[in-house]
Every structure is written in C-alpha cells, then in structure tokens.
Coordinates of C-alpha atoms and ligand atoms in Angstrom, one line a residue:
X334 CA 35.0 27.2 -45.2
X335 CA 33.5 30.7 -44.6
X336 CA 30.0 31.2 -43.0
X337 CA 27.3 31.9 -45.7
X338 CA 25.5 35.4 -45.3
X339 CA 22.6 34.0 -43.7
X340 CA 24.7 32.3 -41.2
X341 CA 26.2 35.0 -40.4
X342 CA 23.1 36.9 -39.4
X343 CA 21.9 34.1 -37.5
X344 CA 25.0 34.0 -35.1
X345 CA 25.1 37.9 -34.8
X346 CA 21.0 38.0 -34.3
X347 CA 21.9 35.2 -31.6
X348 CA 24.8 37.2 -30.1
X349 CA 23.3 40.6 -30.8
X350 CA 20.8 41.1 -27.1
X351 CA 22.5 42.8 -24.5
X352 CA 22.2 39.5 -22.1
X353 CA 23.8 37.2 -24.3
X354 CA 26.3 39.4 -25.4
X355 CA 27.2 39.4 -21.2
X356 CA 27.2 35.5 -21.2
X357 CA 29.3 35.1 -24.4
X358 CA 32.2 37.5 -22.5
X359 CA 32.0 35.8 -18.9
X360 CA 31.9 32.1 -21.0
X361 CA 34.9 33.5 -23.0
X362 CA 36.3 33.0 -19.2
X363 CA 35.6 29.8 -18.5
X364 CA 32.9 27.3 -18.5
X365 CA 30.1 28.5 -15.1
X366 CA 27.1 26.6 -13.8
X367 CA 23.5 28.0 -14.8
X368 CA 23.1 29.5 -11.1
X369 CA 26.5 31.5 -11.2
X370 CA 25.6 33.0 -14.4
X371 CA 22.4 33.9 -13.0
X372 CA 24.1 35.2 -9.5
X373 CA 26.6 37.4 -12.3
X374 CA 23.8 38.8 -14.3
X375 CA 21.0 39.2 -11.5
X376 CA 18.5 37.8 -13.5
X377 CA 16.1 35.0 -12.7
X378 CA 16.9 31.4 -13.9
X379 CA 14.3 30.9 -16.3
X380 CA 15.4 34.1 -18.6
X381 CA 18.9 33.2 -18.4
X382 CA 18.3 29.6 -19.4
X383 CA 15.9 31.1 -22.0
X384 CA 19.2 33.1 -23.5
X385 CA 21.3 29.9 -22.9
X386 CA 19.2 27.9 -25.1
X387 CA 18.8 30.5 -28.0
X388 CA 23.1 30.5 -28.1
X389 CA 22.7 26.7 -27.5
X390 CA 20.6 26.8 -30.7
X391 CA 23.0 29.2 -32.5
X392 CA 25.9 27.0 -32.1
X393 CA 27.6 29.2 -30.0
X394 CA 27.5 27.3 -26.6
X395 CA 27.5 24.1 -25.3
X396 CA 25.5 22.7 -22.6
X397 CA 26.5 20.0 -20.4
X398 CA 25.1 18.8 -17.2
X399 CA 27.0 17.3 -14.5
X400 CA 25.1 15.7 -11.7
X401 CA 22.3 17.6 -10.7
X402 CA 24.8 21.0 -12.3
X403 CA 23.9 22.7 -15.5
X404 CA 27.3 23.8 -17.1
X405 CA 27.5 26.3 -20.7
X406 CA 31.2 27.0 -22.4
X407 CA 31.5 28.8 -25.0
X408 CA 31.7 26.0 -28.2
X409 CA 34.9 25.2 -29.0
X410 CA 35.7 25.5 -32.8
X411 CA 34.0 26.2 -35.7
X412 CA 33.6 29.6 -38.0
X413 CA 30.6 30.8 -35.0
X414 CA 32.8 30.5 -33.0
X415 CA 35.4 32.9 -34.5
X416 CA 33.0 35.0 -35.5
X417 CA 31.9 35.8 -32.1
X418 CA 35.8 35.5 -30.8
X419 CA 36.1 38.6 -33.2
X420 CA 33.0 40.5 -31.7
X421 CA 34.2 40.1 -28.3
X422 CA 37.8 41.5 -28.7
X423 CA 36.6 44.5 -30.4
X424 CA 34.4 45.7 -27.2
X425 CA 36.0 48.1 -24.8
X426 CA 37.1 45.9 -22.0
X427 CA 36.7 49.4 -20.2
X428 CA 32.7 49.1 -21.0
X429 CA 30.4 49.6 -17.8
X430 CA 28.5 46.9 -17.9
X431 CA 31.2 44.3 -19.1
X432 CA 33.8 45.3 -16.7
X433 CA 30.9 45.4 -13.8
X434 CA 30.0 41.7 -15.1
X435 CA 34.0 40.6 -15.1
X436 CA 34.4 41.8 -11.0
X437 CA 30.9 40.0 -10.1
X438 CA 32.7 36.6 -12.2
X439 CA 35.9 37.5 -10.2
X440 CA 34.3 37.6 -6.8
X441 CA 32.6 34.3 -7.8
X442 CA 35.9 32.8 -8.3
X443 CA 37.0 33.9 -5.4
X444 CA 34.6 32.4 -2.8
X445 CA 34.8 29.0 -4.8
X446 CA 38.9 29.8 -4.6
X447 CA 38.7 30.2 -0.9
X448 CA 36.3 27.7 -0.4
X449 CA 38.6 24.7 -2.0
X450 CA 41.4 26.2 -0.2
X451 CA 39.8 26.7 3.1
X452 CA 39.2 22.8 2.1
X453 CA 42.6 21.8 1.2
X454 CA 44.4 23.6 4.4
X455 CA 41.8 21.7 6.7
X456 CA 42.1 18.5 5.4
X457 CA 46.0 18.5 4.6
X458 CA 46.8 16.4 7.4
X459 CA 43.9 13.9 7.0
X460 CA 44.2 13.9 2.9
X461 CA 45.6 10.5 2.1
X462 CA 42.5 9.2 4.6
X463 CA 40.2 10.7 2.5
X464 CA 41.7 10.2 -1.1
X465 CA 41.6 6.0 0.2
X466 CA 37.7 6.4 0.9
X467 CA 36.9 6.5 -2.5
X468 CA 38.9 3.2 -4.3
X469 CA 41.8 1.4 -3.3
X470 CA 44.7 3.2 -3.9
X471 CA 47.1 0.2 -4.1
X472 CA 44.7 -0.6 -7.5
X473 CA 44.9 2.4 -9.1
X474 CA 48.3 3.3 -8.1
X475 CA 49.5 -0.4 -9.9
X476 CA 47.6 1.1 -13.3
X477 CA 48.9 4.3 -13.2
X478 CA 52.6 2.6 -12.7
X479 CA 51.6 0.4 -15.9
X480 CA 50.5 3.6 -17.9
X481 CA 54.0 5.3 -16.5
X482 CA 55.5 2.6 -18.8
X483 CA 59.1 1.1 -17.8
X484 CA 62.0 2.8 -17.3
X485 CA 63.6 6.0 -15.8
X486 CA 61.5 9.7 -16.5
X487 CA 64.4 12.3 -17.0
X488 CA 62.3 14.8 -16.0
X489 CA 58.5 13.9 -13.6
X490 CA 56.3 16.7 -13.0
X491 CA 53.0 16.1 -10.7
X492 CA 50.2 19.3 -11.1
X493 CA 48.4 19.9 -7.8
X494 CA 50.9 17.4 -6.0
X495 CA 48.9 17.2 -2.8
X496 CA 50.9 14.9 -0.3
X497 CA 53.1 14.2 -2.4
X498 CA 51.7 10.7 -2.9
X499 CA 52.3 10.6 -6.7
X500 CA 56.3 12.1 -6.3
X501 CA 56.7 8.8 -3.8
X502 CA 55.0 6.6 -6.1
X503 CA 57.3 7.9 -9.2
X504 CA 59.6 10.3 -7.6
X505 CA 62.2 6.9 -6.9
X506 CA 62.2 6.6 -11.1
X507 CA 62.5 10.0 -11.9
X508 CA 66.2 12.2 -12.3
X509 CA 64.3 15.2 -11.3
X510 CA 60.7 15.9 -10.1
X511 CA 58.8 18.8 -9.7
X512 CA 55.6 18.7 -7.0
X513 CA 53.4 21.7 -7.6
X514 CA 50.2 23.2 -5.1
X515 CA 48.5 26.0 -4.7
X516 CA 48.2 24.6 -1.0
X517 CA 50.9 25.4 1.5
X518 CA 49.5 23.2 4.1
X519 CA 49.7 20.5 1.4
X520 CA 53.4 21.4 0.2
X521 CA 54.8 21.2 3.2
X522 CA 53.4 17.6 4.1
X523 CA 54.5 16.7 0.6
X524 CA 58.1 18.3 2.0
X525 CA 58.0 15.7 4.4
X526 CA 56.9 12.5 3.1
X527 CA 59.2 12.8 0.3
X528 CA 62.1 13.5 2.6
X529 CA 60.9 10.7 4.7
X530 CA 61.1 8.8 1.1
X531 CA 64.5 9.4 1.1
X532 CA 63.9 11.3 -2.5
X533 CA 66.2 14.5 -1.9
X534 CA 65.7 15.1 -5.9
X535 CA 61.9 16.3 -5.4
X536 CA 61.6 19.9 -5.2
X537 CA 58.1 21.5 -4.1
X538 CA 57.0 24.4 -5.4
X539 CA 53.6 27.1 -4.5
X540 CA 52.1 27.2 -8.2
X541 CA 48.9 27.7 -9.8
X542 CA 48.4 24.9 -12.1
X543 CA 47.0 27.2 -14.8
X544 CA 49.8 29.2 -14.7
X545 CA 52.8 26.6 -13.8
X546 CA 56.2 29.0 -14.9
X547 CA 57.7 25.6 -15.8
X548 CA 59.3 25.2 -19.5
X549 CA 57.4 24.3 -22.5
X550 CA 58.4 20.5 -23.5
X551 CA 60.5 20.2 -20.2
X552 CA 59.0 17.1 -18.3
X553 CA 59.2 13.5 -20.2
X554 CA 55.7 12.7 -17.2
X555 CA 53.0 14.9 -16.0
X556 CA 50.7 13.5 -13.6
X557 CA 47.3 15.3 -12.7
X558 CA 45.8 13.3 -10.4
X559 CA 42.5 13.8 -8.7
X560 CA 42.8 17.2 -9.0
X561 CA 40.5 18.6 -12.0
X562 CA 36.6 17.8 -10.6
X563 CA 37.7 21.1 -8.3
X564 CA 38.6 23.2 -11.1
X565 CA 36.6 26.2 -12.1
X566 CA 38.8 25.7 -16.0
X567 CA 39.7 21.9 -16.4
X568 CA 40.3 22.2 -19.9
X569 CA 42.4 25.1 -19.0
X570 CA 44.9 23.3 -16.8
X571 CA 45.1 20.4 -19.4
X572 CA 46.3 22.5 -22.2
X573 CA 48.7 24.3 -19.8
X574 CA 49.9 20.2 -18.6
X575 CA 49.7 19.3 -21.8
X576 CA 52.3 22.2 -22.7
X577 CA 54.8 20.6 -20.6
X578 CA 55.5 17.8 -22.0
X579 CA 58.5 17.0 -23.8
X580 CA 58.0 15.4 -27.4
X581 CA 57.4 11.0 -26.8
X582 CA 56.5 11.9 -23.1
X583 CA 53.2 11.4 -21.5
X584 CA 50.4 12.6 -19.6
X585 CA 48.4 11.2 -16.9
X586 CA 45.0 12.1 -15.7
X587 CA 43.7 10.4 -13.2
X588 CA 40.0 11.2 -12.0
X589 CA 37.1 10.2 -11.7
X590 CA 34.1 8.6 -14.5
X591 CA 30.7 11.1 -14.5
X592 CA 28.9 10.7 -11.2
X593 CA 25.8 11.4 -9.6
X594 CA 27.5 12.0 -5.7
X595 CA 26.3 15.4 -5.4
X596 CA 27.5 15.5 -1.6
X597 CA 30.9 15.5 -3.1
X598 CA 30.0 19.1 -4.2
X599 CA 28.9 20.7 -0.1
X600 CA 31.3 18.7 1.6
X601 CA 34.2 18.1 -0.4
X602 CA 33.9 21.6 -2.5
X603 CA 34.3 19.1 -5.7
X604 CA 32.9 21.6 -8.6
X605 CA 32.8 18.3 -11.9
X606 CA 31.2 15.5 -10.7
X607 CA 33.7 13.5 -13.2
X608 CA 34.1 13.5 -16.8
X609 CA 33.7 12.0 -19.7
X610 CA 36.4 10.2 -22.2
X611 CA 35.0 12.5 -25.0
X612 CA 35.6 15.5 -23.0
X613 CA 39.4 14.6 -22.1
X614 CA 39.8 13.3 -25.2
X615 CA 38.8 16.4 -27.3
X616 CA 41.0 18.6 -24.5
X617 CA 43.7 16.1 -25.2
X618 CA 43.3 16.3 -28.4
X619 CA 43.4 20.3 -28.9
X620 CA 46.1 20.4 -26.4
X621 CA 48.0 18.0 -29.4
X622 CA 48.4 14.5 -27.1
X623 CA 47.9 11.3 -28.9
X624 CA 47.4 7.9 -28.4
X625 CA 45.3 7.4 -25.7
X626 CA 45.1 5.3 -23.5
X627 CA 41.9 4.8 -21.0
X628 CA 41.4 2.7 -17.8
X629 CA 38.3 2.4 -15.9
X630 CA 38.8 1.4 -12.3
X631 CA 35.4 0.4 -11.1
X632 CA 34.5 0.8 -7.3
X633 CA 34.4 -2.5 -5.5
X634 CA 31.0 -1.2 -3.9
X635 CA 27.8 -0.6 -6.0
X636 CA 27.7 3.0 -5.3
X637 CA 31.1 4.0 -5.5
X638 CA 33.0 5.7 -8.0
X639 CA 35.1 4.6 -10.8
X640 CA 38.4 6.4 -10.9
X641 CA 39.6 6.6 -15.2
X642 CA 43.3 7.0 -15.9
X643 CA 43.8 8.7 -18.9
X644 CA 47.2 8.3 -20.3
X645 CA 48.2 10.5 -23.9
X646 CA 51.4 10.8 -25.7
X647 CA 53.2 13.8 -26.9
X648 CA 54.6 12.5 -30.8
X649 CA 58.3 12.6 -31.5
X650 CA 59.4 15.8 -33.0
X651 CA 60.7 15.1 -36.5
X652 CA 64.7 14.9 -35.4
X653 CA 64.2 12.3 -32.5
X654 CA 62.2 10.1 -34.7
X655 CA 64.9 10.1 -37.6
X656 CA 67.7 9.6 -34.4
Ligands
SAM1098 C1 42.5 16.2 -4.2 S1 44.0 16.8 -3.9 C2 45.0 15.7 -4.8 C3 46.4 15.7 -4.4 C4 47.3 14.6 -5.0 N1 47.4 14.8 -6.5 C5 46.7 13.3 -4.7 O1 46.0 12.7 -5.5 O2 46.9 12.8 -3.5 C6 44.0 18.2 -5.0 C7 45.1 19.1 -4.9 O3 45.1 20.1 -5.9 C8 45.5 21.3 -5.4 N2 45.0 22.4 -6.2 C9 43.7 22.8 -6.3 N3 43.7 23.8 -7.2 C10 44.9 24.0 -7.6 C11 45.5 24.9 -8.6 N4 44.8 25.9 -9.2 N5 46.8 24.9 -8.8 C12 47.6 24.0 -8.2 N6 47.1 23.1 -7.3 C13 45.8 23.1 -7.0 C14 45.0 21.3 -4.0 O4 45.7 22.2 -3.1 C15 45.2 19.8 -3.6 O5 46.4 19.6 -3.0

C-alpha cells in the first residue's frame, strides 16, 4: 500500500526542518540516547526533545526509554519509513552540516568505544568474578545447555566470546568453534582456558561483532551472551549473528530482562539496561529466526536481575527438509 497524498506531506512537513532532517541521518546510524543527540547537534534538551516528539508523532521514530535513558531509532518499517530512507540517500553525504554532524556521532562512538574497552582490558582477568555477581552461573549455564538441544554442533560460533566461558561450556560438543572479541586482553585469557580445557579445536579470533568476516549460513550455534546491553547497535549485531546461521541451526541470546540498575551504566559502561522479548523478538524476527524460545532466570535476591535466554531457529532450506 502507497502513502496517500496527505500522508505524504505530513511525513515530509515532519522531516522537512533543518534539525530533524540532522536527527533522521545520525538515527539512520543507529539508535542514540536523547543527551548524545543533544551533545551532536549542540542544542539544548528541551528543543531536541521538542523535534523528537513531532518525528515521534509523524511515525518516523520510535522512542524507548531504558532505565533512567531516553533512546529514539529511526521506526523500523512501514511506507514513512521508506519515504524518508529515499530523502536521505539522495543528500550529498559531502553536505557541510551533515558530514560535520556524522564526525561529532563518530567521536561519540569513540569515547563510548574506548570507554567499554578501557572496561573490558581492566577487568579481563577478574571477568568470570564479575559475570557470577549478577546470577548463578551454574543456573543459567544448565538452560542455555537445554536450549543448545542434544547432540554434536558441526560448526559453534560464540560473538564477543569474553573468557571463553561459553567455548568451555559447548566447545567439548562442537567439531569446530570459533570465539570472537574485539578485546585482546579477553582473547588471550579465552586462549588459555580453552587450552587448559583441553579443546585444541577452538580457534580465537580479534573481530568486531558487527562486522564478523565469517560465512553466511556457516555455524549450526551462535551464542551472544551477555554482550548486547554494551552495544551502541544491538539490533545491528543480531542481524549480522543471525546471518550466520546455517538453515535448522540456532541462536542464543543470553542477557538480561529490562532493569532499573543505573550503576550498571558509570561503573560497568553497560549502555541497555536490558531488553524486552518484543524487541528481540521483532530483531529476530527481521533477521528471519523462528521459533522462539524464551527463559526468564529470575535473581535469587529481590533486587537482582533476571538474566532471559532467547533461543531462535533458522528454518530448513527447502532441500534439507525434502532430505
Ligand atoms: C560482558 S563480556 C561477555 C563475555 C562472554 N560472552 C561471557 O559471557 O563471559 C562482553 C564481551 O563482549 C566483547 N565485545 C564488546 N563489544 C564487542 C564488539 N563490538 N565485537 C566483539 N566483541 C565485543 C567484550 O570485549 C567482552 O569480552
């Protein structure tokens, strides 16, 4: 179904201020709190929540809070959507203002890059301390060994591998498996524990997990685990996990239900404070994964957190199905 005339002009009238014309091309990014759209623009917070909520009313973003966070993205289907897809690729990426915009964005990713990293090299050797502070991980590890499913993995893959504590887990069921980090400090304890595991078939690899270089359809398991709340693009790295798995293999997710433990952001450079089954779902969903399969884990304590295990399948392609 097209857009009728008169919604047409309402999504261009929306779109068509130079402000919100900047927000639509740094949201075409990826999803940004209120605060670092503000620090992009350099305008105050009530006129850029002001243009949020006219695009908000226009269909053309979606808000969502997150602990005490305001998050926009860009929304996600529809003929608004396209239409303003359209505008945006026909603008000079060369324009002044845009291209000023798109290095302020950069240099905001780059503090929040450095920040998790600075993070990740400090707390390498303490990690599987930390990771235990929040549930038990003899609990969840049992589910996420149920939502694995019996039987051998031909091919295991684990995004943002950490330690390495998902390869020892599954790495003894697997043919091959594949750790990936961005985190060299973390690689090279994975390196060890899984040599100390005796698994000589885990190979470790420096990766981005947006950008993994591995084959489309090549891994029959993909774990993410406890690794999207520090992601500037979750739905990003889901479609990109999603892409590597083969047809009748699986994904796992493991993080954590939405959470109000703002601390989590200062001290433990988390950026989602958890997320919904309707977001993962719909990202599932887009990324073409079926059948899912949830878990709540509650924490044993009243403030804790509850970690969610969301397990989806990739369908048979036609041929195995008739095999
Ligand atoms: C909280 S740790 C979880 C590690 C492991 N999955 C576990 O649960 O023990 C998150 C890991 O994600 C890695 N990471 C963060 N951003 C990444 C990215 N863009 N690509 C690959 N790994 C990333 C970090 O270096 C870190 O090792």
């Amino acid at each position: 179904m097209k857009l009728s005339a008169r919604q047409a002009v309402d999504v261009l009238r929306a779109a068509g201020e130079p402000t919100r014309l900047r927000i639509l091309a740094l949201l075409e990014r990826e999803e940004l709190a209120v605060l670092e759209l503000c620090r992009v623009l350099d305008q105050s917070q009530p006129r850029v929540s002001r243009h949020l909520k006219l695009l908000a009313e226009a269909g053309l973003v979606e808000r969502f809070p997150d602990g005490a966070w305001v998050f926009y993205r860009l929304s996600g289907a529809g003929r608004e959507h396209e239409l303003i897809g359209e505008v945006l690729a026909r603008i000079n990426p060369e324009d002044p203002g845009l291209a000023r915009d798109r290095r302020k964005l950069d240099d905001v990713q780059a503090e929040r890059a450095a920040a998790a990293q600075a993070y990740f090299a400090e707390n390498a050797a303490q990690w599987d301390r930390i990771r235990s502070l929040y549930v038990s991980d003899a609990d969840v590890e049992t589910q996420i060994l149920g939502a694995a499913g019996g039987g051998r993995f031909q091919r295991l893959v684990d995004l943002g591998s950490g330690t390495g504590r998902m390869l020892t887990l599954l790495g003894p069921r697997a043919d091959h498996a594949v750790g990936l980090d961005l985190s060299q400090q973390m690689l090279n304890i994975a390196r060890r524990n899984t040599a100390e595991a005796g698994l000589t078939h885990v190979e470790l690899r420096h990766g981005d997990i947006f950008d993994t270089r591995l084959p489309e359809a090549g891994a029959d398991l993909v774990v993410v685990h406890q690794v999207l709340h520090y992601l500037g693009d979750p739905a990003a790295a889901v479609k990109e996990a999603a892409r590597i798995v083969a047809p009748d293999g699986k994904l796992i997710i493991v993080d954590f239900a939405p959470h109000k433990h703002e601390f989590l952001r200062e001290q433990h450079q988390h950026r989602r404070l958890g997320f919904s089954d309707e977001e993962i779902d719909r990202w599932l969903a887009e990324a073409g994964l079926s059948d899912v399969r949830r878990i709540a884990l509650p924490p044993s304590n009243g403030d804790g957190l509850t970690v969610k295990i969301w397990a989806a399948h990739r369908a048979p392609t036609a041929l195995r199905s008739a095999a």
